[in-house]
């Protein structure tokens, strides 16, 4: 993932999106997969530095896990990719990546699980690559095999077969699965690195760039860590030119810590954040460093001017958090998907309830944030959400960022991940 800006929030008493700026351009006219051609060709690119741009055409793409499927099919349906264009996401330009055709086998056996975990340009060719988690066979004796594989981007997108991520023996520790990959330039050399969980408070640190065979440029001994769950996206919280890493003590409600990058990688533990369900980084106020929002069921706690402990607390429930600059003013908004999906505005003095909005998805059901990023190329982040009433139905919607109202009142793009069913990988 791109090292960067943000996280999300929630609160009550927000103004609904119906009060937002409706002056969206013609290029934001709603489109659905059902109305699109059966399948459009993936636009060809020449390479870019845009995040999540697998075909390198300068436009951000969207990754979808857990595609809805027929109840008669219990196997993993695979990973869906919707490619971006100059007018935003084009649901017709979609691609299914299933393990039967895209995964690398282990001992002659193809994995049944194929889940996108992280994305960044690992080999510095201008095309974003996708790190995928699989389930290779394992007899429970000794160290398990590495479950992570890499799908490399290209001018035509993610077209090839995955290769296994090479984690050298000296970079491993203990007998846990090497998982939880996080991308970031932790040593400041301009190449994307990978960090994965090793075991017992240890991290495997793999220096990029990576070869097309999945091997890192270098990997030393595991690094001591304040927790067992490295969490992305990475961000340069103290603006020193090195990406920093959030490490949670455990899954679920737990304390977390910022691990600071440097010439030797993410080796120094910075501020320890209070217990919470989720953490989001963003520039929520005018400060030299990024801020952190910690989400919990009892309240959202804020720490400013990381990596040192700071000030502030929000007396509002907020569990799953994201952030993004929806109005293009250089400050981050906080998005929270709890019982409702709400956005709190970033201001010079910090987060403000003034102008807070509630996102109203076009379908009923449980809604979660899929991604925050600039899908339209207008310099403002957009919000992609997914609403599903059950395992066999869902609606994906993208709300465009706007200068006046944070987000458009109606989604610019809607579709269902069920449209990936029956596609040829």
GROMACS .gro file of C-alpha atoms in nm:
model
  425
    1UNK     CA    1   0.000   0.000   0.000
    2UNK     CA    2   0.115   0.351  -0.048
    3UNK     CA    3   0.273   0.495   0.260
    4UNK     CA    4   0.038   0.751   0.352
    5UNK     CA    5  -0.214   0.956   0.486
    6UNK     CA    6  -0.503   0.813   0.656
    7UNK     CA    7  -0.760   0.648   0.863
    8UNK     CA    8  -1.133   0.678   0.958
    9UNK     CA    9  -1.402   0.748   1.218
   10UNK     CA   10  -1.762   0.765   1.343
   11UNK     CA   11  -1.994   0.989   1.540
   12UNK     CA   12  -2.358   1.070   1.604
   13UNK     CA   13  -2.563   1.370   1.502
   14UNK     CA   14  -2.390   1.413   1.165
   15UNK     CA   15  -2.547   1.585   0.870
   16UNK     CA   16  -2.658   1.336   0.607
   17UNK     CA   17  -2.501   1.329   0.265
   18UNK     CA   18  -2.824   1.470   0.131
   19UNK     CA   19  -2.698   1.811   0.245
   20UNK     CA   20  -2.371   1.778   0.056
   21UNK     CA   21  -2.254   1.948  -0.263
   22UNK     CA   22  -2.430   1.784  -0.558
   23UNK     CA   23  -2.230   1.960  -0.828
   24UNK     CA   24  -2.049   1.655  -0.958
   25UNK     CA   25  -1.919   1.649  -1.314
   26UNK     CA   26  -2.048   1.436  -1.600
   27UNK     CA   27  -1.763   1.194  -1.553
   28UNK     CA   28  -1.916   1.085  -1.222
   29UNK     CA   29  -2.238   0.953  -1.374
   30UNK     CA   30  -2.331   0.626  -1.198
   31UNK     CA   31  -2.240   0.306  -1.378
   32UNK     CA   32  -2.301  -0.056  -1.289
   33UNK     CA   33  -2.149  -0.384  -1.398
   34UNK     CA   34  -2.493  -0.497  -1.510
   35UNK     CA   35  -2.510  -0.206  -1.757
   36UNK     CA   36  -2.150  -0.239  -1.869
   37UNK     CA   37  -2.042  -0.465  -2.156
   38UNK     CA   38  -1.984  -0.826  -2.054
   39UNK     CA   39  -1.620  -0.738  -2.015
   40UNK     CA   40  -1.408  -0.444  -2.127
   41UNK     CA   41  -1.038  -0.479  -2.205
   42UNK     CA   42  -0.798  -0.373  -1.932
   43UNK     CA   43  -0.643  -0.037  -2.032
   44UNK     CA   44  -0.273  -0.066  -2.111
   45UNK     CA   45  -0.025   0.149  -1.922
   46UNK     CA   46   0.341   0.240  -1.935
   47UNK     CA   47   0.410   0.255  -1.561
   48UNK     CA   48   0.328   0.506  -1.290
   49UNK     CA   49   0.381   0.590  -0.924
   50UNK     CA   50   0.008   0.585  -0.842
   51UNK     CA   51  -0.092   0.353  -0.557
   52UNK     CA   52  -0.277   0.033  -0.651
   53UNK     CA   53  -0.214   0.087  -1.023
   54UNK     CA   54  -0.158  -0.269  -1.144
   55UNK     CA   55  -0.157  -0.180  -1.515
   56UNK     CA   56   0.051   0.137  -1.474
   57UNK     CA   57  -0.183   0.369  -1.664
   58UNK     CA   58  -0.182   0.636  -1.391
   59UNK     CA   59  -0.526   0.548  -1.254
   60UNK     CA   60  -0.598   0.374  -0.926
   61UNK     CA   61  -0.758   0.027  -0.931
   62UNK     CA   62  -0.978  -0.148  -0.672
   63UNK     CA   63  -0.913  -0.487  -0.510
   64UNK     CA   64  -1.197  -0.707  -0.383
   65UNK     CA   65  -1.166  -1.009  -0.156
   66UNK     CA   66  -1.451  -1.238  -0.046
   67UNK     CA   67  -1.646  -1.220  -0.369
   68UNK     CA   68  -2.007  -1.326  -0.330
   69UNK     CA   69  -2.072  -1.668  -0.469
   70UNK     CA   70  -2.333  -1.936  -0.520
   71UNK     CA   71  -2.403  -2.124  -0.198
   72UNK     CA   72  -2.332  -2.442  -0.392
   73UNK     CA   73  -1.969  -2.332  -0.432
   74UNK     CA   74  -1.773  -2.337  -0.108
   75UNK     CA   75  -1.426  -2.281  -0.257
   76UNK     CA   76  -1.264  -1.938  -0.257
   77UNK     CA   77  -1.398  -1.754  -0.563
   78UNK     CA   78  -1.071  -1.561  -0.592
   79UNK     CA   79  -0.980  -1.193  -0.603
   80UNK     CA   80  -1.161  -0.932  -0.809
   81UNK     CA   81  -0.984  -0.633  -0.967
   82UNK     CA   82  -1.175  -0.335  -1.109
   83UNK     CA   83  -0.948  -0.114  -1.319
   84UNK     CA   84  -0.947   0.264  -1.317
   85UNK     CA   85  -0.968   0.508  -1.606
   86UNK     CA   86  -0.948   0.885  -1.650
   87UNK     CA   87  -1.318   0.892  -1.552
   88UNK     CA   88  -1.281   0.675  -1.241
   89UNK     CA   89  -1.335   0.305  -1.188
   90UNK     CA   90  -1.472   0.116  -1.491
   91UNK     CA   91  -1.663  -0.188  -1.360
   92UNK     CA   92  -1.660  -0.339  -1.710
   93UNK     CA   93  -1.279  -0.351  -1.702
   94UNK     CA   94  -1.270  -0.619  -1.439
   95UNK     CA   95  -1.055  -0.923  -1.378
   96UNK     CA   96  -1.093  -1.238  -1.171
   97UNK     CA   97  -0.781  -1.389  -1.016
   98UNK     CA   98  -0.857  -1.741  -0.898
   99UNK     CA   99  -0.614  -1.987  -0.740
  100UNK     CA  100  -0.677  -2.258  -1.000
  101UNK     CA  101  -0.512  -2.050  -1.273
  102UNK     CA  102  -0.304  -1.792  -1.087
  103UNK     CA  103  -0.158  -1.957  -0.776
  104UNK     CA  104   0.177  -2.134  -0.752
  105UNK     CA  105   0.142  -2.495  -0.634
  106UNK     CA  106   0.317  -2.643  -0.330
  107UNK     CA  107   0.420  -3.007  -0.362
  108UNK     CA  108   0.196  -3.027  -0.665
  109UNK     CA  109  -0.107  -2.900  -0.476
  110UNK     CA  110  -0.284  -2.574  -0.560
  111UNK     CA  111  -0.416  -2.368  -0.270
  112UNK     CA  112  -0.787  -2.337  -0.200
  113UNK     CA  113  -0.747  -1.994  -0.040
  114UNK     CA  114  -0.643  -1.687  -0.241
  115UNK     CA  115  -0.676  -1.354  -0.054
  116UNK     CA  116  -0.519  -1.017  -0.134
  117UNK     CA  117  -0.312  -0.893   0.161
  118UNK     CA  118  -0.095  -0.599   0.049
  119UNK     CA  119  -0.009  -0.407  -0.266
  120UNK     CA  120   0.294  -0.204  -0.372
  121UNK     CA  121   0.552  -0.192  -0.651
  122UNK     CA  122   0.795  -0.452  -0.518
  123UNK     CA  123   1.028  -0.467  -0.820
  124UNK     CA  124   1.036  -0.093  -0.906
  125UNK     CA  125   0.905  -0.134  -1.261
  126UNK     CA  126   0.618   0.117  -1.230
  127UNK     CA  127   0.343  -0.143  -1.191
  128UNK     CA  128   0.183  -0.224  -0.856
  129UNK     CA  129   0.218  -0.583  -0.742
  130UNK     CA  130  -0.022  -0.782  -0.523
  131UNK     CA  131   0.081  -0.994  -0.223
  132UNK     CA  132  -0.160  -1.284  -0.179
  133UNK     CA  133  -0.216  -1.522   0.113
  134UNK     CA  134  -0.268  -1.893   0.041
  135UNK     CA  135  -0.301  -2.220   0.235
  136UNK     CA  136  -0.016  -2.453   0.133
  137UNK     CA  137  -0.015  -2.809   0.271
  138UNK     CA  138   0.153  -2.846   0.610
  139UNK     CA  139   0.189  -3.150   0.835
  140UNK     CA  140   0.235  -2.949   1.155
  141UNK     CA  141   0.600  -3.042   1.198
  142UNK     CA  142   0.863  -2.766   1.219
  143UNK     CA  143   0.833  -2.437   1.034
  144UNK     CA  144   0.533  -2.414   0.801
  145UNK     CA  145   0.590  -2.316   0.438
  146UNK     CA  146   0.558  -1.951   0.341
  147UNK     CA  147   0.190  -1.895   0.250
  148UNK     CA  148   0.250  -1.564   0.071
  149UNK     CA  149   0.271  -1.530  -0.306
  150UNK     CA  150   0.325  -1.233  -0.539
  151UNK     CA  151   0.130  -1.144  -0.851
  152UNK     CA  152   0.333  -0.892  -1.053
  153UNK     CA  153   0.171  -0.601  -1.234
  154UNK     CA  154   0.229  -0.533  -1.603
  155UNK     CA  155   0.104  -0.304  -1.883
  156UNK     CA  156  -0.199  -0.535  -1.907
  157UNK     CA  157  -0.251  -0.560  -1.530
  158UNK     CA  158  -0.211  -0.872  -1.317
  159UNK     CA  159  -0.171  -1.118  -1.600
  160UNK     CA  160   0.086  -1.375  -1.491
  161UNK     CA  161   0.104  -1.663  -1.249
  162UNK     CA  162   0.199  -1.596  -0.889
  163UNK     CA  163   0.542  -1.672  -0.748
  164UNK     CA  164   0.611  -1.769  -0.388
  165UNK     CA  165   0.755  -1.502  -0.163
  166UNK     CA  166   1.108  -1.604  -0.064
  167UNK     CA  167   1.173  -1.548   0.306
  168UNK     CA  168   1.534  -1.660   0.363
  169UNK     CA  169   1.595  -1.895   0.655
  170UNK     CA  170   1.799  -1.636   0.846
  171UNK     CA  171   1.501  -1.397   0.842
  172UNK     CA  172   1.261  -1.648   0.999
  173UNK     CA  173   1.206  -1.726   1.367
  174UNK     CA  174   0.992  -1.984   1.543
  175UNK     CA  175   0.722  -2.205   1.399
  176UNK     CA  176   0.440  -1.958   1.334
  177UNK     CA  177   0.303  -1.898   0.986
  178UNK     CA  178   0.496  -1.608   0.824
  179UNK     CA  179   0.202  -1.383   0.746
  180UNK     CA  180   0.056  -1.032   0.798
  181UNK     CA  181   0.263  -0.868   0.517
  182UNK     CA  182   0.302  -0.489   0.519
  183UNK     CA  183   0.464  -0.287   0.239
  184UNK     CA  184   0.671   0.024   0.304
  185UNK     CA  185   1.003   0.194   0.236
  186UNK     CA  186   1.130   0.139   0.589
  187UNK     CA  187   1.499   0.203   0.513
  188UNK     CA  188   1.443   0.512   0.296
  189UNK     CA  189   1.625   0.385  -0.014
  190UNK     CA  190   1.332   0.440  -0.251
  191UNK     CA  191   1.241   0.071  -0.285
  192UNK     CA  192   0.941  -0.096  -0.126
  193UNK     CA  193   1.023  -0.346   0.150
  194UNK     CA  194   0.806  -0.611   0.315
  195UNK     CA  195   0.758  -0.688   0.683
  196UNK     CA  196   0.588  -1.009   0.796
  197UNK     CA  197   0.512  -1.168   1.130
  198UNK     CA  198   0.775  -1.423   1.236
  199UNK     CA  199   0.698  -1.551   1.588
  200UNK     CA  200   0.709  -1.450   1.956
  201UNK     CA  201   0.752  -1.076   1.909
  202UNK     CA  202   0.977  -1.106   1.605
  203UNK     CA  203   0.936  -0.964   1.255
  204UNK     CA  204   1.088  -1.077   0.928
  205UNK     CA  205   1.222  -0.772   0.743
  206UNK     CA  206   1.275  -0.814   0.369
  207UNK     CA  207   1.450  -0.533   0.183
  208UNK     CA  208   1.337  -0.441  -0.165
  209UNK     CA  209   1.345  -0.430  -0.454
  210UNK     CA  210   1.234  -0.790  -0.512
  211UNK     CA  211   1.324  -1.014  -0.804
  212UNK     CA  212   1.062  -1.156  -1.038
  213UNK     CA  213   1.118  -1.486  -0.855
  214UNK     CA  214   0.999  -1.333  -0.528
  215UNK     CA  215   1.337  -1.290  -0.360
  216UNK     CA  216   1.423  -0.974  -0.160
  217UNK     CA  217   1.741  -0.777  -0.224
  218UNK     CA  218   1.852  -0.856   0.131
  219UNK     CA  219   1.720  -1.002   0.454
  220UNK     CA  220   1.893  -1.021   0.792
  221UNK     CA  221   1.801  -1.164   1.128
  222UNK     CA  222   1.446  -1.109   1.254
  223UNK     CA  223   1.376  -0.779   1.427
  224UNK     CA  224   1.243  -0.755   1.782
  225UNK     CA  225   0.887  -0.626   1.784
  226UNK     CA  226   0.646  -0.488   2.049
  227UNK     CA  227   0.371  -0.720   1.919
  228UNK     CA  228   0.279  -1.002   1.685
  229UNK     CA  229   0.049  -0.832   1.432
  230UNK     CA  230   0.218  -0.590   1.190
  231UNK     CA  231  -0.057  -0.378   1.036
  232UNK     CA  232  -0.071  -0.171   0.718
  233UNK     CA  233  -0.066   0.066   0.553
  234UNK     CA  234   0.273   0.195   0.662
  235UNK     CA  235   0.319   0.571   0.698
  236UNK     CA  236   0.601   0.817   0.763
  237UNK     CA  237   0.444   0.949   1.082
  238UNK     CA  238   0.734   1.174   1.186
  239UNK     CA  239   0.820   1.295   0.834
  240UNK     CA  240   1.185   1.187   0.849
  241UNK     CA  241   1.187   1.009   0.513
  242UNK     CA  242   1.143   0.658   0.651
  243UNK     CA  243   0.813   0.472   0.657
  244UNK     CA  244   0.700   0.362   1.002
  245UNK     CA  245   0.507   0.052   1.101
  246UNK     CA  246   0.211  -0.004   1.330
  247UNK     CA  247   0.237  -0.328   1.528
  248UNK     CA  248  -0.056  -0.453   1.733
  249UNK     CA  249   0.003  -0.670   2.039
  250UNK     CA  250  -0.266  -0.913   1.921
  251UNK     CA  251  -0.575  -0.940   1.704
  252UNK     CA  252  -0.894  -0.777   1.833
  253UNK     CA  253  -0.890  -0.516   2.109
  254UNK     CA  254  -0.524  -0.466   2.198
  255UNK     CA  255  -0.255  -0.209   2.254
  256UNK     CA  256  -0.037  -0.115   1.959
  257UNK     CA  257   0.289   0.065   1.902
  258UNK     CA  258   0.451   0.270   1.628
  259UNK     CA  259   0.779   0.112   1.516
  260UNK     CA  260   1.000   0.375   1.354
  261UNK     CA  261   1.186   0.314   1.031
  262UNK     CA  262   1.548   0.411   0.973
  263UNK     CA  263   1.858   0.308   0.775
  264UNK     CA  264   1.839  -0.040   0.932
  265UNK     CA  265   1.464  -0.069   0.882
  266UNK     CA  266   1.182  -0.066   1.142
  267UNK     CA  267   1.394  -0.120   1.452
  268UNK     CA  268   1.291   0.144   1.710
  269UNK     CA  269   0.969   0.132   1.910
  270UNK     CA  270   0.807   0.474   1.940
  271UNK     CA  271   0.487   0.567   2.118
  272UNK     CA  272   0.263   0.293   2.257
  273UNK     CA  273  -0.102   0.361   2.173
  274UNK     CA  274  -0.392   0.275   2.404
  275UNK     CA  275  -0.598  -0.039   2.361
  276UNK     CA  276  -0.838  -0.032   2.072
  277UNK     CA  277  -0.991  -0.230   1.788
  278UNK     CA  278  -0.836  -0.028   1.504
  279UNK     CA  279  -0.585   0.250   1.442
  280UNK     CA  280  -0.574   0.504   1.159
  281UNK     CA  281  -0.303   0.755   1.070
  282UNK     CA  282  -0.380   1.091   0.916
  283UNK     CA  283  -0.303   1.461   0.919
  284UNK     CA  284  -0.616   1.549   1.117
  285UNK     CA  285  -0.482   1.889   1.223
  286UNK     CA  286  -0.199   2.124   1.137
  287UNK     CA  287   0.111   1.962   1.281
  288UNK     CA  288   0.455   1.854   1.173
  289UNK     CA  289   0.380   1.485   1.214
  290UNK     CA  290   0.086   1.258   1.145
  291UNK     CA  291  -0.180   1.191   1.406
  292UNK     CA  292  -0.328   0.860   1.512
  293UNK     CA  293  -0.690   0.774   1.586
  294UNK     CA  294  -0.756   0.467   1.800
  295UNK     CA  295  -1.101   0.316   1.763
  296UNK     CA  296  -1.287   0.133   2.035
  297UNK     CA  297  -1.645   0.056   2.124
  298UNK     CA  298  -1.630   0.291   2.422
  299UNK     CA  299  -1.470   0.590   2.250
  300UNK     CA  300  -1.217   0.705   1.993
  301UNK     CA  301  -0.891   0.823   2.145
  302UNK     CA  302  -0.659   1.061   1.961
  303UNK     CA  303  -0.285   1.105   1.995
  304UNK     CA  304  -0.132   1.400   1.812
  305UNK     CA  305   0.215   1.477   1.680
  306UNK     CA  306   0.345   1.124   1.665
  307UNK     CA  307   0.584   0.962   1.738
  308UNK     CA  308   0.556   1.122   2.082
  309UNK     CA  309   0.249   1.081   2.298
  310UNK     CA  310   0.005   1.364   2.252
  311UNK     CA  311  -0.329   1.501   2.350
  312UNK     CA  312  -0.697   1.468   2.295
  313UNK     CA  313  -0.984   1.228   2.308
  314UNK     CA  314  -1.314   1.197   2.124
  315UNK     CA  315  -1.609   1.084   2.332
  316UNK     CA  316  -1.762   0.889   2.047
  317UNK     CA  317  -1.785   0.525   1.954
  318UNK     CA  318  -1.577   0.424   1.657
  319UNK     CA  319  -1.442   0.080   1.589
  320UNK     CA  320  -1.314   0.028   1.231
  321UNK     CA  321  -1.130   0.337   1.109
  322UNK     CA  322  -0.994   0.481   0.783
  323UNK     CA  323  -0.884   0.825   0.671
  324UNK     CA  324  -0.852   1.032   0.357
  325UNK     CA  325  -0.848   1.387   0.226
  326UNK     CA  326  -1.190   1.407   0.061
  327UNK     CA  327  -1.204   1.785   0.007
  328UNK     CA  328  -0.843   1.826  -0.111
  329UNK     CA  329  -0.739   2.078   0.155
  330UNK     CA  330  -0.434   1.883   0.270
  331UNK     CA  331  -0.592   1.767   0.596
  332UNK     CA  332  -0.731   1.420   0.659
  333UNK     CA  333  -1.088   1.330   0.742
  334UNK     CA  334  -1.160   1.041   0.977
  335UNK     CA  335  -1.403   0.770   0.862
  336UNK     CA  336  -1.566   0.519   1.095
  337UNK     CA  337  -1.764   0.212   0.998
  338UNK     CA  338  -1.944   0.096   1.307
  339UNK     CA  339  -2.321   0.079   1.327
  340UNK     CA  340  -2.316   0.372   1.084
  341UNK     CA  341  -2.062   0.504   0.836
  342UNK     CA  342  -1.965   0.859   0.925
  343UNK     CA  343  -1.694   1.107   0.833
  344UNK     CA  344  -1.543   1.366   1.066
  345UNK     CA  345  -1.379   1.669   0.905
  346UNK     CA  346  -1.012   1.755   0.957
  347UNK     CA  347  -0.938   2.118   1.037
  348UNK     CA  348  -0.630   2.322   1.128
  349UNK     CA  349  -0.708   2.286   1.499
  350UNK     CA  350  -0.787   1.916   1.465
  351UNK     CA  351  -1.090   1.700   1.395
  352UNK     CA  352  -1.421   1.882   1.405
  353UNK     CA  353  -1.783   1.768   1.427
  354UNK     CA  354  -1.884   2.072   1.221
  355UNK     CA  355  -1.977   1.955   0.874
  356UNK     CA  356  -1.959   1.588   0.970
  357UNK     CA  357  -2.151   1.367   0.729
  358UNK     CA  358  -2.320   1.029   0.737
  359UNK     CA  359  -2.263   0.809   0.433
  360UNK     CA  360  -2.584   0.651   0.308
  361UNK     CA  361  -2.512   0.345   0.091
  362UNK     CA  362  -2.749   0.268  -0.199
  363UNK     CA  363  -2.844  -0.069  -0.046
  364UNK     CA  364  -2.943  -0.201   0.295
  365UNK     CA  365  -2.720  -0.425   0.500
  366UNK     CA  366  -2.387  -0.420   0.679
  367UNK     CA  367  -2.152  -0.163   0.526
  368UNK     CA  368  -1.775  -0.160   0.549
  369UNK     CA  369  -1.505   0.055   0.390
  370UNK     CA  370  -1.323  -0.116   0.102
  371UNK     CA  371  -1.072   0.154   0.016
  372UNK     CA  372  -0.996   0.523   0.042
  373UNK     CA  373  -0.808   0.674  -0.251
  374UNK     CA  374  -0.824   0.908  -0.549
  375UNK     CA  375  -0.997   0.697  -0.813
  376UNK     CA  376  -1.090   0.995  -1.033
  377UNK     CA  377  -0.752   1.171  -1.047
  378UNK     CA  378  -0.892   1.506  -0.931
  379UNK     CA  379  -0.664   1.536  -0.626
  380UNK     CA  380  -0.937   1.441  -0.378
  381UNK     CA  381  -0.977   1.102  -0.217
  382UNK     CA  382  -1.289   0.896  -0.286
  383UNK     CA  383  -1.458   0.642  -0.061
  384UNK     CA  384  -1.532   0.287  -0.178
  385UNK     CA  385  -1.771   0.093   0.046
  386UNK     CA  386  -1.938  -0.246   0.033
  387UNK     CA  387  -2.283  -0.330   0.164
  388UNK     CA  388  -2.406  -0.686   0.192
  389UNK     CA  389  -2.719  -0.837   0.348
  390UNK     CA  390  -2.580  -1.191   0.310
  391UNK     CA  391  -2.316  -1.413   0.151
  392UNK     CA  392  -2.477  -1.420  -0.192
  393UNK     CA  393  -2.556  -1.050  -0.240
  394UNK     CA  394  -2.361  -0.727  -0.211
  395UNK     CA  395  -2.336  -0.376  -0.353
  396UNK     CA  396  -2.008  -0.190  -0.399
  397UNK     CA  397  -2.040   0.189  -0.419
  398UNK     CA  398  -1.784   0.466  -0.473
  399UNK     CA  399  -1.858   0.813  -0.335
  400UNK     CA  400  -1.653   1.088  -0.499
  401UNK     CA  401  -1.468   1.340  -0.285
  402UNK     CA  402  -1.596   1.698  -0.318
  403UNK     CA  403  -1.452   2.033  -0.216
  404UNK     CA  404  -1.761   2.160  -0.034
  405UNK     CA  405  -1.940   1.856   0.103
  406UNK     CA  406  -1.658   1.604   0.156
  407UNK     CA  407  -1.839   1.331  -0.039
  408UNK     CA  408  -2.098   1.323  -0.316
  409UNK     CA  409  -2.455   1.259  -0.204
  410UNK     CA  410  -2.492   0.968  -0.447
  411UNK     CA  411  -2.232   0.714  -0.553
  412UNK     CA  412  -2.055   0.771  -0.884
  413UNK     CA  413  -2.009   0.399  -0.938
  414UNK     CA  414  -2.211   0.099  -0.814
  415UNK     CA  415  -2.180  -0.271  -0.893
  416UNK     CA  416  -2.194  -0.616  -0.734
  417UNK     CA  417  -1.901  -0.851  -0.689
  418UNK     CA  418  -2.133  -1.129  -0.810
  419UNK     CA  419  -2.050  -1.007  -1.162
  420UNK     CA  420  -1.711  -1.176  -1.126
  421UNK     CA  421  -1.875  -1.517  -1.106
  422UNK     CA  422  -1.825  -1.727  -1.416
  423UNK     CA  423  -1.543  -1.509  -1.547
  424UNK     CA  424  -1.231  -1.670  -1.686
  425UNK     CA  425  -0.927  -1.579  -1.478
   0.00000   0.00000   0.00000
